[in-house]
PDB file of C-alpha atoms (C1' of nucleotides) in Angstrom:
ATOM      1  CA  THR A   1     128.817 215.976 -66.789  1.00 90.00           C
ATOM      2  CA  PRO A   2     130.544 212.709 -67.785  1.00 92.00           C
ATOM      3  CA  LEU A   3     134.083 213.922 -67.378  1.00 94.00           C
ATOM      4  CA  ALA A   4     133.242 215.479 -64.057  1.00 93.00           C
ATOM      5  CA  LYS A   5     132.103 212.143 -62.662  1.00 92.00           C
ATOM      6  CA  LYS A   6     135.462 210.563 -63.411  1.00 94.00           C
ATOM      7  CA  VAL A   7     137.273 213.524 -61.987  1.00 94.00           C
ATOM      8  CA  TYR A   8     135.365 213.416 -58.746  1.00 93.00           C
ATOM      9  CA  ALA A   9     135.926 209.698 -58.451  1.00 93.00           C
ATOM     10  CA  LEU A  10     139.642 210.218 -58.895  1.00 94.00           C
ATOM     11  CA  LEU A  11     139.677 213.065 -56.438  1.00 93.00           C
ATOM     12  CA  ASP A  12     138.308 210.781 -53.786  1.00 92.00           C
ATOM     13  CA  THR A  13     141.368 208.612 -54.206  1.00 95.00           C
ATOM     14  CA  VAL A  14     143.708 211.480 -53.416  1.00 95.00           C
ATOM     15  CA  PRO A  15     144.659 210.991 -49.805  1.00 95.00           C
ATOM     16  CA  ARG A  16     144.765 213.710 -47.186  1.00 94.00           C
ATOM     17  CA  GLY A  17     147.974 215.682 -47.288  1.00 95.00           C
ATOM     18  CA  LYS A  18     148.750 214.925 -50.921  1.00 96.00           C
ATOM     19  CA  MET A  19     148.045 216.817 -54.131  1.00 96.00           C
ATOM     20  CA  THR A  20     147.737 216.339 -57.864  1.00 96.00           C
ATOM     21  CA  PRO A  21     148.190 218.733 -60.794  1.00 96.00           C
ATOM     22  CA  TYR A  22     145.281 219.490 -63.104  1.00 96.00           C
ATOM     23  CA  LYS A  23     147.171 217.813 -65.884  1.00 96.00           C
ATOM     24  CA  ALA A  24     147.718 214.511 -64.104  1.00 96.00           C
ATOM     25  CA  LEU A  25     144.126 214.490 -62.988  1.00 95.00           C
ATOM     26  CA  ALA A  26     142.876 215.012 -66.520  1.00 95.00           C
ATOM     27  CA  LEU A  27     145.157 212.373 -67.971  1.00 95.00           C
ATOM     28  CA  ALA A  28     144.142 209.907 -65.298  1.00 96.00           C
ATOM     29  CA  ALA A  29     140.547 210.607 -66.289  1.00 95.00           C
ATOM     30  CA  GLY A  30     141.437 209.682 -69.849  1.00 93.00           C
ATOM     31  CA  THR A  31     141.454 213.135 -71.427  1.00 95.00           C
ATOM     32  CA  LYS A  32     143.888 215.890 -72.318  1.00 94.00           C
ATOM     33  CA  ALA A  33     141.457 218.609 -71.404  1.00 95.00           C
ATOM     34  CA  TYR A  34     143.255 219.853 -68.344  1.00 95.00           C
ATOM     35  CA  ARG A  35     141.693 223.212 -68.866  1.00 95.00           C
ATOM     36  CA  ALA A  36     138.224 221.734 -68.605  1.00 94.00           C
ATOM     37  CA  ILE A  37     138.946 220.524 -65.092  1.00 93.00           C
ATOM     38  CA  GLY A  38     138.863 224.028 -63.721  1.00 89.00           C
ATOM     39  CA  GLN A  39     135.638 224.747 -65.555  1.00 89.00           C
ATOM     40  CA  ILE A  40     134.036 221.737 -63.931  1.00 88.00           C
ATOM     41  CA  MET A  41     135.027 222.821 -60.453  1.00 87.00           C
ATOM     42  CA  LYS A  42     133.705 226.279 -61.024  1.00 81.00           C
ATOM     43  CA  ASN A  43     130.282 225.139 -62.142  1.00 78.00           C
ATOM     44  CA  ASN A  44     129.881 222.379 -59.615  1.00 72.00           C
ATOM     45  CA  PRO A  45     129.435 223.805 -56.143  1.00 59.00           C
ATOM     46  CA  ASN A  46     130.596 220.566 -54.597  1.00 70.00           C
ATOM     47  CA  ALA A  47     132.834 222.968 -52.801  1.00 65.00           C
ATOM     48  CA  PRO A  48     134.948 221.415 -50.056  1.00 62.00           C
ATOM     49  CA  ALA A  49     133.009 218.158 -50.090  1.00 68.00           C
ATOM     50  CA  THR A  50     135.219 216.781 -52.826  1.00 83.00           C
ATOM     51  CA  PRO A  51     138.825 217.786 -52.201  1.00 91.00           C
ATOM     52  CA  CYS A  52     139.230 220.269 -55.026  1.00 92.00           C
ATOM     53  CA  HIS A  53     141.696 222.090 -52.803  1.00 94.00           C
ATOM     54  CA  ARG A  54     144.207 219.325 -53.436  1.00 95.00           C
ATOM     55  CA  VAL A  55     144.334 220.162 -57.124  1.00 95.00           C
ATOM     56  CA  VAL A  56     147.047 222.577 -58.224  1.00 95.00           C
ATOM     57  CA  SER A  57     148.977 223.667 -61.261  1.00 96.00           C
ATOM     58  CA  THR A  58     152.035 221.725 -62.343  1.00 96.00           C
ATOM     59  CA  LYS A  59     154.240 224.596 -61.287  1.00 94.00           C
ATOM     60  CA  GLY A  60     153.099 224.238 -57.708  1.00 94.00           C
ATOM     61  CA  THR A  61     150.865 227.295 -57.681  1.00 95.00           C
ATOM     62  CA  LEU A  62     147.361 227.126 -56.365  1.00 94.00           C
ATOM     63  CA  GLY A  63     145.223 228.213 -59.275  1.00 93.00           C
ATOM     64  CA  GLY A  64     141.924 229.286 -57.776  1.00 93.00           C
ATOM     65  CA  PHE A  65     139.302 228.298 -55.290  1.00 92.00           C
ATOM     66  CA  MET A  66     135.519 228.343 -55.482  1.00 90.00           C
ATOM     67  CA  GLY A  67     135.553 230.099 -58.801  1.00 89.00           C
ATOM     68  CA  LYS A  68     137.726 232.982 -57.739  1.00 91.00           C
ATOM     69  CA  THR A  69     141.372 233.887 -58.111  1.00 92.00           C
ATOM     70  CA  ASP A  70     141.631 236.734 -55.639  1.00 91.00           C
ATOM     71  CA  ILE A  71     144.037 236.564 -52.762  1.00 91.00           C
ATOM     72  CA  LYS A  72     141.374 236.426 -50.060  1.00 93.00           C
ATOM     73  CA  THR A  73     139.734 233.331 -51.467  1.00 92.00           C
ATOM     74  CA  LEU A  74     143.075 231.678 -52.091  1.00 93.00           C
ATOM     75  CA  GLN A  75     144.020 232.312 -48.497  1.00 94.00           C
ATOM     76  CA  LYS A  76     141.065 230.177 -47.429  1.00 93.00           C
ATOM     77  CA  LYS A  77     142.389 227.398 -49.611  1.00 93.00           C
ATOM     78  CA  ILE A  78     145.802 227.816 -48.077  1.00 95.00           C
ATOM     79  CA  ASP A  79     144.410 227.626 -44.557  1.00 95.00           C
ATOM     80  CA  LEU A  80     142.454 224.539 -45.490  1.00 94.00           C
ATOM     81  CA  LEU A  81     145.596 222.917 -46.854  1.00 95.00           C
ATOM     82  CA  LYS A  82     147.500 223.819 -43.741  1.00 96.00           C
ATOM     83  CA  THR A  83     145.110 221.692 -41.712  1.00 96.00           C
ATOM     84  CA  GLU A  84     146.203 218.792 -43.882  1.00 96.00           C
ATOM     85  CA  GLY A  85     149.855 219.487 -43.280  1.00 96.00           C
ATOM     86  CA  ILE A  86     150.600 221.318 -46.535  1.00 96.00           C
ATOM     87  CA  GLU A  87     152.366 224.658 -46.298  1.00 95.00           C
ATOM     88  CA  VAL A  88     152.064 227.330 -48.977  1.00 95.00           C
ATOM     89  CA  LYS A  89     154.439 230.257 -49.097  1.00 94.00           C
ATOM     90  CA  ASN A  90     154.420 233.057 -51.678  1.00 91.00           C
ATOM     91  CA  ASN A  91     151.857 231.142 -53.740  1.00 90.00           C
ATOM     92  CA  ARG A  92     154.212 228.186 -53.924  1.00 94.00           C
ATOM     93  CA  ILE A  93     153.738 224.829 -52.314  1.00 96.00           C
ATOM     94  CA  LEU A  94     156.562 223.654 -50.096  1.00 95.00           C
ATOM     95  CA  ASN A  95     157.895 220.117 -50.643  1.00 95.00           C
ATOM     96  CA  PHE A  96     155.735 220.035 -53.760  1.00 95.00           C
ATOM     97  CA  ASN A  97     157.502 217.073 -55.324  1.00 93.00           C
ATOM     98  CA  ARG A  98     157.213 215.127 -52.105  1.00 95.00           C
ATOM     99  CA  ILE A  99     153.452 215.281 -51.731  1.00 96.00           C
ATOM    100  CA  LEU A 100     152.407 214.642 -55.300  1.00 96.00           C
ATOM    101  CA  HIS A 101     149.867 211.888 -55.619  1.00 96.00           C
ATOM    102  CA  SER A 102     150.125 209.366 -58.427  1.00 91.00           C
ATOM    103  CA  PHE A 103     147.063 207.505 -59.602  1.00 92.00           C
ATOM    104  CA  SER A 104     147.294 203.746 -59.802  1.00 83.00           C
TER     105      SER A 104
ATOM    106  C1'  DT B   1     125.569 224.441 -85.169  1.00 54.35           C
ATOM    107  C1'  DA B   2     129.139 228.082 -83.988  1.00 54.35           C
ATOM    108  C1'  DT B   3     131.682 230.714 -80.907  1.00 54.35           C
ATOM    109  C1'  DT B   4     133.736 231.796 -76.546  1.00 54.35           C
ATOM    110  C1'  DT B   5     135.827 230.693 -72.295  1.00 54.35           C
ATOM    111  C1'  DG B   6     139.077 229.214 -68.968  1.00 54.35           C
ATOM    112  C1'  DA B   7     141.171 227.392 -61.181  1.00 54.35           C
ATOM    113  C1'  DC B   8     146.113 225.040 -67.817  1.00 54.35           C
ATOM    114  C1'  DC B   9     150.776 223.920 -70.079  1.00 54.35           C
ATOM    115  C1'  DA B  10     155.159 224.242 -72.408  1.00 54.35           C
ATOM    116  C1'  DA B  11     158.222 226.606 -75.002  1.00 54.35           C
ATOM    117  C1'  DG B  12     160.275 231.210 -76.621  1.00 54.35           C
ATOM    118  C1'  DA B  13     161.924 235.933 -76.211  1.00 54.35           C
TER     119       DA B  13
ATOM    120  C1'  DA C   1     163.082 236.264 -63.054  1.00 54.35           C
ATOM    121  C1'  DT C   2     158.750 237.960 -66.027  1.00 54.35           C
ATOM    122  C1'  DC C   3     156.011 238.304 -70.306  1.00 54.35           C
ATOM    123  C1'  DT C   4     153.946 236.542 -74.699  1.00 54.35           C
ATOM    124  C1'  DT C   5     152.364 233.019 -77.800  1.00 54.35           C
ATOM    125  C1'  DG C   6     150.205 229.122 -79.436  1.00 54.35           C
ATOM    126  C1'  DG C   7     148.056 224.888 -78.473  1.00 54.35           C
ATOM    127  C1'  DC C   8     144.687 222.389 -76.031  1.00 54.35           C
ATOM    128  C1'  DC C   9     139.572 220.479 -75.487  1.00 54.35           C
ATOM    129  C1'  DA C  10     135.239 219.906 -72.577  1.00 54.35           C
ATOM    130  C1'  DA C  11     131.408 222.941 -71.171  1.00 54.35           C
ATOM    131  C1'  DA C  12     128.793 226.830 -71.261  1.00 54.35           C
ATOM    132  C1'  DT C  13     126.586 230.481 -74.100  1.00 54.35           C
TER     133       DT C  13
END
DNA sequence: TATTTGACCAAGA
DNA sequence: ATCTTGGCCAAAT
């Protein structure tokens, strides 16, 4: 889908160890449809190839991973993030404000 | 074409 | 702190 292409392109610019909220990602893609971002991820099994694990809610919570919201799946996302140096505790990202990525 | 659905968000209560 | 409400808009049905 057209929006998805932009989103994926932007995701590639998010460096390892940093994250972006759904909102910022959507706005950077030129739309206000932050809700649509999640839909795109769900339907596109580009799973960990494009770093969808670096996308989070503005509150610093994880949202979901690979179409699911259950704790087990989220834990995988957490582990994956940990390998990039991002710690998640009690469904909250530590140093959230420090690792936010801003698009040019 | 019309309706429904969210991996959302911000503001109230 | 938690819960509800209303708004949002692309994609999927």
